[in-house]
DNA sequence: GCCGTTTTCGGCCCGACTGTTTTCAGTCG
């Protein structure tokens, strides 16, 4: 279908002011590199026993630069480095030094002073900066193997505040460290969470139970599973928790919380408090840590001390209890901040200013614009797909099977595609209030051309374009392919723009900022692929797209009717990207969507 | 090292659990 021309002056203006191509190539890579160095510096300074607030300052600056929406090099050129929250004179100077010379002197010195391997020791549970420094000073331990030897040879127990138990625990921690896995994708954590909730739900004395932490915030991966419960007999609940059949190791256990390991490497934390503290404790345990720290700082400014137990008036010591976290935020003068936003990425400032977005919800979705069918490698007839879609309250589905060069996935020949278009047309005649869109997921070939000729694309209701082959090309080549697809007037949507598979495959070498600039110029829609392995665009880039005014669609890329339900994963990404319903094209009813696809 | 509708100095979130301690530092959430 024909895409619309640039819709507003904003798009054209931005295109003119766009970044020069040499900068585009490295955009956001520098942000990542500098953030990494600052994180490293924080650890190295910590090992040197530096002031802890200095360390916090470095970590905070690193985080701010990591989640920056602009290219740090542009920020520098505009003389705005110190406008980044957490970046002051000293760190701004270091950033400038890095951008000018490619290195940071003080960082080089820190690295040279510190044996390689020492910072890795901080990854071992229970090993903090003080212990690492002590074992390095007294025993010359500089890496994991030496730490293990020191423990096995009982050399650690002779040091102050060390003992036999400590040694044994270090050995256990080293073992866990060596078996450690990466962060767990949300959808992998989901059944584990459900199982634990089910199990604990049956324990007598348990009142309320829910999942918190990064899982509740909808992060794409979680580092552990955080469960919150209220009970007036917490010890009994903790006891039952550590006795769960799936528990392989108990890391710690007290009257209010416990941590265990299940499934070899998955840590589960359980926290229990009295129900009167429910509002504050769910706020606390949902996090993020950075959000909590900032909120607690704000509370202090307002004369309160906020903990998981209560909001306490500092002046009088009076404790206020809340049933709901909304009320905690309200008492601090803030509107409710949805968990997906709680990353200290400006949400508290936005809340204070009354400028929080009204986040898109699953109920806002009116259709799915990237769905496979039995015509290619998917399962499901038109009837089955339409029925599943209508069950979800949808008004339309974009039926997008593969193109010929994706032969392994049953890509359709031109003839087959035309048959499909005819079949869809016939199908639609029997429909009332539902429309199947005859589409394609056309491959963007290695040379940047599309896998169907224009006259075929023109006959589709919907054209989704994406990269499947030659994923190892250079950034310049990948960008060239994506941008030429964007510039093809028939292409409506770019699917899974970076190609990453969570935990399995890195993104292509792609400069997404430049791709988004191009999409803004043409009004091409960028996909948030909701498949929980993909989530592509991710939350960060979804927010960049939002801020740039690039339209977004949330699509499941379903290969079977029941996969349409995966939409909820994409919704979480969109919400974490601050997107409102109006910024997501498939919240539009059919009649408002069609003009976007066809002038 | 950063920051400021109380501040340019003096704060920077607050609490649980462990192992060692005889009163608490270190680590983690
Ligand atoms: N106030 C405060 N809360 C914290 C701190 N550390 C953790 N929390 C709270 C907020 C976290 O979301 C929650 C669970 O801690 P986790 O270490 O499991 O972090 P989270 O789940 O956010 O991320 P994860 O995916 O597990 O790495 O506990 C802290 O230092 N201060
Ligand atoms: Mg967690
Ligand atoms: Mg945790
Ligand atoms: Zn697909």
mmCIF file of C-alpha atoms in Angstrom, chain A residues 230-593:
data_model
loop_
_atom_site.group_PDB
_atom_site.id
_atom_site.type_symbol
_atom_site.label_atom_id
_atom_site.label_comp_id
_atom_site.label_asym_id
_atom_site.label_seq_id
_atom_site.Cartn_x
_atom_site.Cartn_y
_atom_site.Cartn_z
ATOM 1 C CA UNK A 230 1.366 -10.224 54.082
ATOM 2 C CA UNK A 231 0.817 -12.387 57.092
ATOM 3 C CA UNK A 232 0.430 -12.079 60.817
ATOM 4 C CA UNK A 233 2.454 -15.263 61.266
ATOM 5 C CA UNK A 234 5.439 -14.575 58.998
ATOM 6 C CA UNK A 235 7.723 -17.227 60.493
ATOM 7 C CA UNK A 236 5.337 -20.002 59.535
ATOM 8 C CA UNK A 237 5.133 -18.712 55.970
ATOM 9 C CA UNK A 238 8.913 -18.350 55.716
ATOM 10 C CA UNK A 239 9.263 -21.873 57.054
ATOM 11 C CA UNK A 240 6.925 -23.243 54.408
ATOM 12 C CA UNK A 241 8.675 -21.238 51.721
ATOM 13 C CA UNK A 242 12.146 -22.625 52.384
ATOM 14 C CA UNK A 243 10.611 -26.125 52.540
ATOM 15 C CA UNK A 244 9.106 -25.908 49.071
ATOM 16 C CA UNK A 245 10.033 -29.052 47.128
ATOM 17 C CA UNK A 246 11.655 -26.993 44.376
ATOM 18 C CA UNK A 247 14.067 -25.248 46.771
ATOM 19 C CA UNK A 248 17.633 -26.399 46.205
ATOM 20 C CA UNK A 249 19.456 -24.042 48.510
ATOM 21 C CA UNK A 250 18.527 -21.563 51.216
ATOM 22 C CA UNK A 251 20.648 -18.429 50.963
ATOM 23 C CA UNK A 252 19.239 -16.730 54.000
ATOM 24 C CA UNK A 253 16.258 -16.825 56.265
ATOM 25 C CA UNK A 254 14.954 -14.468 58.930
ATOM 26 C CA UNK A 255 11.649 -13.471 60.487
ATOM 27 C CA UNK A 256 10.634 -11.126 57.642
ATOM 28 C CA UNK A 257 12.323 -12.493 54.558
ATOM 29 C CA UNK A 258 14.104 -15.397 52.972
ATOM 30 C CA UNK A 259 16.057 -16.091 49.781
ATOM 31 C CA UNK A 260 16.309 -19.440 48.056
ATOM 32 C CA UNK A 261 17.607 -20.976 44.838
ATOM 33 C CA UNK A 262 15.311 -22.999 42.561
ATOM 34 C CA UNK A 263 15.969 -24.526 39.137
ATOM 35 C CA UNK A 264 19.751 -24.521 39.610
ATOM 36 C CA UNK A 265 20.323 -20.786 39.398
ATOM 37 C CA UNK A 266 17.093 -18.903 39.910
ATOM 38 C CA UNK A 267 16.979 -16.853 43.095
ATOM 39 C CA UNK A 268 13.617 -16.276 44.720
ATOM 40 C CA UNK A 269 13.247 -13.615 47.417
ATOM 41 C CA UNK A 270 10.216 -13.656 49.675
ATOM 42 C CA UNK A 271 9.361 -10.657 51.825
ATOM 43 C CA UNK A 272 6.633 -10.697 54.437
ATOM 44 C CA UNK A 273 5.147 -7.829 56.393
ATOM 45 C CA UNK A 274 2.013 -7.056 58.339
ATOM 46 C CA UNK A 275 -0.931 -6.145 56.147
ATOM 47 C CA UNK A 276 -1.219 -2.645 57.549
ATOM 48 C CA UNK A 277 2.020 -1.806 55.701
ATOM 49 C CA UNK A 278 0.833 -3.186 52.377
ATOM 50 C CA UNK A 279 0.888 0.152 50.528
ATOM 51 C CA UNK A 280 4.427 1.028 51.509
ATOM 52 C CA UNK A 281 5.859 -2.458 51.169
ATOM 53 C CA UNK A 282 4.531 -3.074 47.658
ATOM 54 C CA UNK A 283 5.958 0.304 46.745
ATOM 55 C CA UNK A 284 9.308 -0.657 48.246
ATOM 56 C CA UNK A 285 9.525 -4.151 46.807
ATOM 57 C CA UNK A 286 8.432 -3.120 43.325
ATOM 58 C CA UNK A 287 11.360 -0.749 43.022
ATOM 59 C CA UNK A 288 13.372 0.023 41.163
ATOM 60 C CA UNK A 289 16.064 0.718 43.686
ATOM 61 C CA UNK A 290 16.838 4.018 41.979
ATOM 62 C CA UNK A 291 13.181 4.988 41.939
ATOM 63 C CA UNK A 292 12.942 4.151 45.646
ATOM 64 C CA UNK A 293 16.010 6.187 46.519
ATOM 65 C CA UNK A 294 14.687 9.198 44.682
ATOM 66 C CA UNK A 295 11.197 8.841 46.172
ATOM 67 C CA UNK A 296 12.632 8.500 49.669
ATOM 68 C CA UNK A 297 14.727 11.610 49.070
ATOM 69 C CA UNK A 298 11.600 13.462 48.042
ATOM 70 C CA UNK A 299 9.839 12.192 51.162
ATOM 71 C CA UNK A 300 12.652 13.615 53.297
ATOM 72 C CA UNK A 301 12.277 17.004 51.622
ATOM 73 C CA UNK A 302 8.629 16.843 52.618
ATOM 74 C CA UNK A 303 9.459 15.966 56.204
ATOM 75 C CA UNK A 304 8.806 12.226 55.993
ATOM 76 C CA UNK A 305 10.957 9.145 56.216
ATOM 77 C CA UNK A 306 9.677 6.460 53.856
ATOM 78 C CA UNK A 307 10.388 2.783 54.500
ATOM 79 C CA UNK A 308 8.642 -0.461 53.618
ATOM 80 C CA UNK A 309 6.781 -0.231 56.916
ATOM 81 C CA UNK A 310 5.387 3.273 56.955
ATOM 82 C CA UNK A 311 5.682 6.901 56.094
ATOM 83 C CA UNK A 312 6.995 8.502 59.267
ATOM 84 C CA UNK A 313 6.803 12.186 60.113
ATOM 85 C CA UNK A 314 10.385 12.985 60.995
ATOM 86 C CA UNK A 315 9.408 15.785 63.380
ATOM 87 C CA UNK A 316 6.984 13.812 65.531
ATOM 88 C CA UNK A 317 7.862 10.201 64.831
ATOM 89 C CA UNK A 318 4.210 9.594 63.958
ATOM 90 C CA UNK A 319 3.809 6.679 61.567
ATOM 91 C CA UNK A 320 1.306 6.672 58.736
ATOM 92 C CA UNK A 321 0.179 3.369 57.248
ATOM 93 C CA UNK A 322 -1.320 2.867 53.809
ATOM 94 C CA UNK A 323 -3.347 0.057 52.288
ATOM 95 C CA UNK A 324 -2.591 1.062 48.731
ATOM 96 C CA UNK A 325 0.556 2.365 47.082
ATOM 97 C CA UNK A 326 -1.522 5.038 45.304
ATOM 98 C CA UNK A 327 -2.039 6.584 48.732
ATOM 99 C CA UNK A 328 1.686 6.602 49.469
ATOM 100 C CA UNK A 329 2.368 8.536 46.277
ATOM 101 C CA UNK A 330 -0.586 10.805 46.949
ATOM 102 C CA UNK A 331 0.631 11.690 50.425
ATOM 103 C CA UNK A 332 3.919 12.733 48.847
ATOM 104 C CA UNK A 333 2.037 14.973 46.449
ATOM 105 C CA UNK A 334 2.371 12.675 43.452
ATOM 106 C CA UNK A 335 -0.072 11.002 41.112
ATOM 107 C CA UNK A 336 0.162 7.217 40.915
ATOM 108 C CA UNK A 337 3.243 6.194 38.944
ATOM 109 C CA UNK A 338 2.710 2.914 37.055
ATOM 110 C CA UNK A 339 5.324 0.248 37.896
ATOM 111 C CA UNK A 340 6.613 0.162 34.309
ATOM 112 C CA UNK A 341 7.828 3.741 34.679
ATOM 113 C CA UNK A 342 9.618 3.291 37.986
ATOM 114 C CA UNK A 343 13.195 3.317 36.768
ATOM 115 C CA UNK A 344 14.234 6.837 37.756
ATOM 116 C CA UNK A 345 14.195 7.866 34.144
ATOM 117 C CA UNK A 346 12.360 11.100 34.774
ATOM 118 C CA UNK A 347 9.081 9.673 36.043
ATOM 119 C CA UNK A 348 9.233 11.375 39.424
ATOM 120 C CA UNK A 349 9.979 14.740 37.831
ATOM 121 C CA UNK A 350 7.168 14.154 35.332
ATOM 122 C CA UNK A 351 4.808 13.184 38.145
ATOM 123 C CA UNK A 352 5.695 16.348 40.063
ATOM 124 C CA UNK A 353 4.998 18.395 36.962
ATOM 125 C CA UNK A 354 1.725 16.578 36.305
ATOM 126 C CA UNK A 355 3.145 15.341 33.022
ATOM 127 C CA UNK A 356 3.036 11.574 33.382
ATOM 128 C CA UNK A 357 1.825 9.875 30.222
ATOM 129 C CA UNK A 358 -1.460 7.995 30.213
ATOM 130 C CA UNK A 359 0.057 4.676 29.274
ATOM 131 C CA UNK A 360 -1.387 2.459 26.584
ATOM 132 C CA UNK A 361 -3.289 -0.574 27.896
ATOM 133 C CA UNK A 362 -4.042 -3.987 26.477
ATOM 134 C CA UNK A 363 -7.715 -3.017 26.223
ATOM 135 C CA UNK A 364 -6.787 -0.165 23.867
ATOM 136 C CA UNK A 365 -5.546 -2.573 21.195
ATOM 137 C CA UNK A 366 -7.920 -2.947 18.253
ATOM 138 C CA UNK A 367 -5.937 -5.348 16.104
ATOM 139 C CA UNK A 368 -2.650 -7.024 15.339
ATOM 140 C CA UNK A 369 -0.750 -6.011 12.220
ATOM 141 C CA UNK A 370 1.798 -8.793 11.908
ATOM 142 C CA UNK A 371 0.375 -12.297 12.037
ATOM 143 C CA UNK A 372 1.381 -15.431 10.131
ATOM 144 C CA UNK A 373 -1.056 -18.053 8.930
ATOM 145 C CA UNK A 374 -1.165 -21.508 7.459
ATOM 146 C CA UNK A 375 -0.522 -19.856 4.105
ATOM 147 C CA UNK A 376 3.161 -19.905 5.091
ATOM 148 C CA UNK A 377 4.843 -21.237 8.230
ATOM 149 C CA UNK A 378 2.060 -20.449 10.676
ATOM 150 C CA UNK A 379 -0.851 -22.433 11.975
ATOM 151 C CA UNK A 380 -4.426 -21.371 11.603
ATOM 152 C CA UNK A 381 -6.925 -20.754 8.858
ATOM 153 C CA UNK A 382 -8.397 -17.348 8.205
ATOM 154 C CA UNK A 383 -11.489 -18.417 10.118
ATOM 155 C CA UNK A 384 -9.536 -19.612 13.145
ATOM 156 C CA UNK A 385 -7.385 -16.503 13.258
ATOM 157 C CA UNK A 386 -10.342 -14.185 12.861
ATOM 158 C CA UNK A 387 -12.233 -15.969 15.573
ATOM 159 C CA UNK A 388 -9.278 -15.758 17.980
ATOM 160 C CA UNK A 389 -8.843 -12.077 17.143
ATOM 161 C CA UNK A 390 -12.498 -11.304 17.721
ATOM 162 C CA UNK A 391 -12.283 -13.148 20.995
ATOM 163 C CA UNK A 392 -9.735 -10.522 21.992
ATOM 164 C CA UNK A 393 -12.038 -7.740 20.887
ATOM 165 C CA UNK A 394 -10.055 -6.941 17.745
ATOM 166 C CA UNK A 395 -11.473 -5.329 14.633
ATOM 167 C CA UNK A 396 -8.725 -6.392 12.250
ATOM 168 C CA UNK A 397 -5.720 -8.620 11.679
ATOM 169 C CA UNK A 398 -2.798 -7.996 9.351
ATOM 170 C CA UNK A 399 -2.136 -11.315 7.686
ATOM 171 C CA UNK A 400 1.547 -11.123 6.836
ATOM 172 C CA UNK A 401 3.144 -14.283 5.555
ATOM 173 C CA UNK A 402 6.739 -14.499 4.439
ATOM 174 C CA UNK A 403 8.102 -13.735 0.980
ATOM 175 C CA UNK A 404 9.877 -16.229 -1.322
ATOM 176 C CA UNK A 405 13.476 -15.753 -0.207
ATOM 177 C CA UNK A 406 12.506 -16.832 3.295
ATOM 178 C CA UNK A 407 11.873 -20.245 1.779
ATOM 179 C CA UNK A 408 12.537 -22.069 5.011
ATOM 180 C CA UNK A 409 9.500 -20.326 6.494
ATOM 181 C CA UNK A 410 7.237 -21.191 3.588
ATOM 182 C CA UNK A 411 7.566 -17.840 1.843
ATOM 183 C CA UNK A 412 4.814 -17.259 -0.719
ATOM 184 C CA UNK A 413 5.482 -16.986 -4.411
ATOM 185 C CA UNK A 414 3.914 -14.034 -6.179
ATOM 186 C CA UNK A 415 1.175 -16.319 -7.448
ATOM 187 C CA UNK A 416 0.443 -17.727 -4.026
ATOM 188 C CA UNK A 417 0.368 -14.248 -2.532
ATOM 189 C CA UNK A 418 -2.169 -13.191 -5.126
ATOM 190 C CA UNK A 419 -4.245 -16.259 -4.362
ATOM 191 C CA UNK A 420 -4.085 -15.316 -0.718
ATOM 192 C CA UNK A 421 -5.176 -11.765 -1.424
ATOM 193 C CA UNK A 422 -8.152 -13.101 -3.352
ATOM 194 C CA UNK A 423 -8.985 -15.522 -0.556
ATOM 195 C CA UNK A 424 -8.847 -12.741 2.015
ATOM 196 C CA UNK A 425 -11.108 -10.593 -0.101
ATOM 197 C CA UNK A 426 -13.613 -13.392 -0.319
ATOM 198 C CA UNK A 427 -13.332 -14.051 3.388
ATOM 199 C CA UNK A 428 -13.982 -10.412 4.218
ATOM 200 C CA UNK A 429 -17.216 -10.451 2.263
ATOM 201 C CA UNK A 430 -18.645 -12.802 4.811
ATOM 202 C CA UNK A 431 -17.537 -10.655 7.737
ATOM 203 C CA UNK A 432 -19.331 -8.039 9.721
ATOM 204 C CA UNK A 433 -17.353 -5.746 11.991
ATOM 205 C CA UNK A 434 -14.100 -7.518 11.296
ATOM 206 C CA UNK A 435 -11.568 -7.072 8.531
ATOM 207 C CA UNK A 436 -8.698 -9.307 7.537
ATOM 208 C CA UNK A 437 -5.941 -7.203 5.969
ATOM 209 C CA UNK A 438 -4.159 -8.980 3.147
ATOM 210 C CA UNK A 439 -0.541 -8.305 3.866
ATOM 211 C CA UNK A 440 2.971 -9.590 3.579
ATOM 212 C CA UNK A 441 6.112 -9.648 5.643
ATOM 213 C CA UNK A 442 8.399 -8.905 2.758
ATOM 214 C CA UNK A 443 12.069 -9.668 3.185
ATOM 215 C CA UNK A 444 14.536 -6.800 2.852
ATOM 216 C CA UNK A 445 17.178 -8.581 0.821
ATOM 217 C CA UNK A 446 20.926 -8.313 1.307
ATOM 218 C CA UNK A 447 21.161 -5.602 -1.354
ATOM 219 C CA UNK A 448 18.350 -3.597 0.216
ATOM 220 C CA UNK A 449 15.767 -4.455 -2.422
ATOM 221 C CA UNK A 450 12.443 -5.964 -1.440
ATOM 222 C CA UNK A 451 11.508 -9.528 -2.174
ATOM 223 C CA UNK A 452 8.394 -8.648 -4.210
ATOM 224 C CA UNK A 453 8.101 -6.141 -7.025
ATOM 225 C CA UNK A 454 6.266 -2.905 -6.322
ATOM 226 C CA UNK A 455 3.203 -3.888 -8.309
ATOM 227 C CA UNK A 456 2.696 -6.866 -5.974
ATOM 228 C CA UNK A 457 3.254 -4.792 -2.854
ATOM 229 C CA UNK A 458 0.767 -2.276 -4.151
ATOM 230 C CA UNK A 459 -1.921 -4.922 -4.264
ATOM 231 C CA UNK A 460 -1.504 -5.681 -0.547
ATOM 232 C CA UNK A 461 -3.541 -3.932 2.130
ATOM 233 C CA UNK A 462 -0.510 -3.918 4.386
ATOM 234 C CA UNK A 463 3.226 -4.277 3.832
ATOM 235 C CA UNK A 464 5.491 -5.190 6.716
ATOM 236 C CA UNK A 465 9.183 -5.271 5.816
ATOM 237 C CA UNK A 466 11.987 -6.858 7.770
ATOM 238 C CA UNK A 467 15.453 -8.339 7.592
ATOM 239 C CA UNK A 468 15.928 -12.103 7.764
ATOM 240 C CA UNK A 469 19.120 -12.840 5.825
ATOM 241 C CA UNK A 470 22.633 -11.413 5.775
ATOM 242 C CA UNK A 471 22.322 -10.232 9.344
ATOM 243 C CA UNK A 472 26.062 -9.953 9.780
ATOM 244 C CA UNK A 473 26.511 -7.063 7.412
ATOM 245 C CA UNK A 474 28.184 -3.860 8.524
ATOM 246 C CA UNK A 475 26.206 -1.134 10.162
ATOM 247 C CA UNK A 476 26.374 0.933 7.005
ATOM 248 C CA UNK A 477 24.903 -1.921 4.954
ATOM 249 C CA UNK A 478 22.176 -2.783 7.462
ATOM 250 C CA UNK A 479 21.177 0.840 7.804
ATOM 251 C CA UNK A 480 21.139 1.220 4.055
ATOM 252 C CA UNK A 481 18.760 -1.737 3.768
ATOM 253 C CA UNK A 482 16.401 -0.554 6.465
ATOM 254 C CA UNK A 483 16.340 2.992 5.178
ATOM 255 C CA UNK A 484 15.699 1.971 1.594
ATOM 256 C CA UNK A 485 12.797 -0.149 2.820
ATOM 257 C CA UNK A 486 11.520 2.822 4.791
ATOM 258 C CA UNK A 487 11.767 4.948 1.686
ATOM 259 C CA UNK A 488 9.762 2.482 -0.389
ATOM 260 C CA UNK A 489 6.352 4.071 -0.645
ATOM 261 C CA UNK A 490 4.574 0.723 -0.278
ATOM 262 C CA UNK A 491 6.159 -0.224 3.012
ATOM 263 C CA UNK A 492 3.924 0.526 5.987
ATOM 264 C CA UNK A 493 5.763 -1.070 8.899
ATOM 265 C CA UNK A 494 9.342 -2.108 9.697
ATOM 266 C CA UNK A 495 9.185 -5.288 11.765
ATOM 267 C CA UNK A 496 11.631 -6.312 14.511
ATOM 268 C CA UNK A 497 13.976 -3.481 13.575
ATOM 269 C CA UNK A 498 17.115 -4.753 15.325
ATOM 270 C CA UNK A 499 16.672 -8.515 14.909
ATOM 271 C CA UNK A 500 17.832 -9.282 18.414
ATOM 272 C CA UNK A 501 16.672 -12.443 20.168
ATOM 273 C CA UNK A 502 16.804 -12.074 23.927
ATOM 274 C CA UNK A 503 19.658 -14.096 25.357
ATOM 275 C CA UNK A 504 20.381 -15.687 21.995
ATOM 276 C CA UNK A 505 21.297 -13.190 19.299
ATOM 277 C CA UNK A 506 22.588 -9.648 19.471
ATOM 278 C CA UNK A 507 20.973 -6.873 17.424
ATOM 279 C CA UNK A 508 22.274 -6.340 13.931
ATOM 280 C CA UNK A 509 24.909 -3.652 13.680
ATOM 281 C CA UNK A 510 22.362 -0.920 13.273
ATOM 282 C CA UNK A 511 22.191 2.770 14.023
ATOM 283 C CA UNK A 512 18.593 2.945 15.127
ATOM 284 C CA UNK A 513 18.642 6.676 15.644
ATOM 285 C CA UNK A 514 19.279 7.154 11.939
ATOM 286 C CA UNK A 515 16.641 4.576 11.056
ATOM 287 C CA UNK A 516 14.100 6.361 13.250
ATOM 288 C CA UNK A 517 15.012 9.699 11.650
ATOM 289 C CA UNK A 518 14.259 8.179 8.276
ATOM 290 C CA UNK A 519 10.990 6.697 9.532
ATOM 291 C CA UNK A 520 9.935 10.037 10.908
ATOM 292 C CA UNK A 521 10.584 11.622 7.536
ATOM 293 C CA UNK A 522 8.343 9.178 5.689
ATOM 294 C CA UNK A 523 5.785 8.406 8.380
ATOM 295 C CA UNK A 524 6.762 4.745 8.304
ATOM 296 C CA UNK A 525 5.575 2.795 11.349
ATOM 297 C CA UNK A 526 8.117 1.050 13.569
ATOM 298 C CA UNK A 527 7.112 -2.222 15.162
ATOM 299 C CA UNK A 528 7.342 -3.241 18.770
ATOM 300 C CA UNK A 529 7.495 -6.950 18.151
ATOM 301 C CA UNK A 530 5.670 -8.449 21.115
ATOM 302 C CA UNK A 531 7.082 -11.934 20.817
ATOM 303 C CA UNK A 532 8.719 -12.397 24.233
ATOM 304 C CA UNK A 533 11.939 -13.612 22.595
ATOM 305 C CA UNK A 534 12.175 -10.430 20.583
ATOM 306 C CA UNK A 535 10.598 -7.367 22.218
ATOM 307 C CA UNK A 536 12.041 -5.342 19.385
ATOM 308 C CA UNK A 537 11.931 -2.306 19.498
ATOM 309 C CA UNK A 538 12.789 -2.545 23.165
ATOM 310 C CA UNK A 539 11.669 -0.155 25.910
ATOM 311 C CA UNK A 540 14.515 2.324 25.429
ATOM 312 C CA UNK A 541 14.061 2.669 21.684
ATOM 313 C CA UNK A 542 10.287 2.754 22.021
ATOM 314 C CA UNK A 543 10.692 5.833 24.129
ATOM 315 C CA UNK A 544 13.106 7.393 21.666
ATOM 316 C CA UNK A 545 10.577 6.704 18.898
ATOM 317 C CA UNK A 546 7.872 8.328 20.990
ATOM 318 C CA UNK A 547 9.954 11.414 21.605
ATOM 319 C CA UNK A 548 10.814 11.671 17.931
ATOM 320 C CA UNK A 549 7.172 11.378 16.928
ATOM 321 C CA UNK A 550 7.708 8.131 15.013
ATOM 322 C CA UNK A 551 4.497 6.069 14.847
ATOM 323 C CA UNK A 552 4.624 2.670 16.522
ATOM 324 C CA UNK A 553 2.646 -0.561 16.152
ATOM 325 C CA UNK A 554 2.625 -3.391 18.678
ATOM 326 C CA UNK A 555 2.457 -6.710 16.826
ATOM 327 C CA UNK A 556 2.759 -10.283 18.012
ATOM 328 C CA UNK A 557 4.289 -11.878 14.894
ATOM 329 C CA UNK A 558 2.028 -14.812 15.836
ATOM 330 C CA UNK A 559 2.504 -18.133 14.130
ATOM 331 C CA UNK A 560 -0.653 -19.632 15.643
ATOM 332 C CA UNK A 561 -3.992 -18.253 16.808
ATOM 333 C CA UNK A 562 -3.238 -18.674 20.508
ATOM 334 C CA UNK A 563 -0.070 -16.588 20.139
ATOM 335 C CA UNK A 564 -2.182 -13.501 19.608
ATOM 336 C CA UNK A 565 -2.217 -13.364 23.398
ATOM 337 C CA UNK A 566 1.475 -12.486 23.440
ATOM 338 C CA UNK A 567 0.332 -8.904 22.815
ATOM 339 C CA UNK A 568 0.598 -8.291 26.566
ATOM 340 C CA UNK A 569 4.388 -8.579 26.395
ATOM 341 C CA UNK A 570 4.530 -5.885 23.743
ATOM 342 C CA UNK A 571 2.188 -3.717 25.773
ATOM 343 C CA UNK A 572 4.621 -3.895 28.671
ATOM 344 C CA UNK A 573 7.462 -2.743 26.435
ATOM 345 C CA UNK A 574 5.352 0.109 25.102
ATOM 346 C CA UNK A 575 4.372 1.172 28.602
ATOM 347 C CA UNK A 576 7.995 1.076 29.695
ATOM 348 C CA UNK A 577 8.635 3.280 26.670
ATOM 349 C CA UNK A 578 6.107 5.819 28.025
ATOM 350 C CA UNK A 579 3.782 5.307 25.053
ATOM 351 C CA UNK A 580 0.207 6.470 25.135
ATOM 352 C CA UNK A 581 -2.633 4.849 23.202
ATOM 353 C CA UNK A 582 -2.664 7.680 20.688
ATOM 354 C CA UNK A 583 0.948 6.958 19.778
ATOM 355 C CA UNK A 584 0.292 3.298 18.955
ATOM 356 C CA UNK A 585 -1.366 2.894 15.566
ATOM 357 C CA UNK A 586 -3.121 -0.389 16.296
ATOM 358 C CA UNK A 587 -5.186 1.218 19.025
ATOM 359 C CA UNK A 588 -7.041 2.897 16.193
ATOM 360 C CA UNK A 589 -10.345 1.514 15.070
ATOM 361 C CA UNK A 590 -10.222 0.135 11.541
ATOM 362 C CA UNK A 591 -11.641 3.240 9.916
ATOM 363 C CA UNK A 592 -8.912 5.401 11.456
ATOM 364 C CA UNK A 593 -6.178 2.912 10.736
#
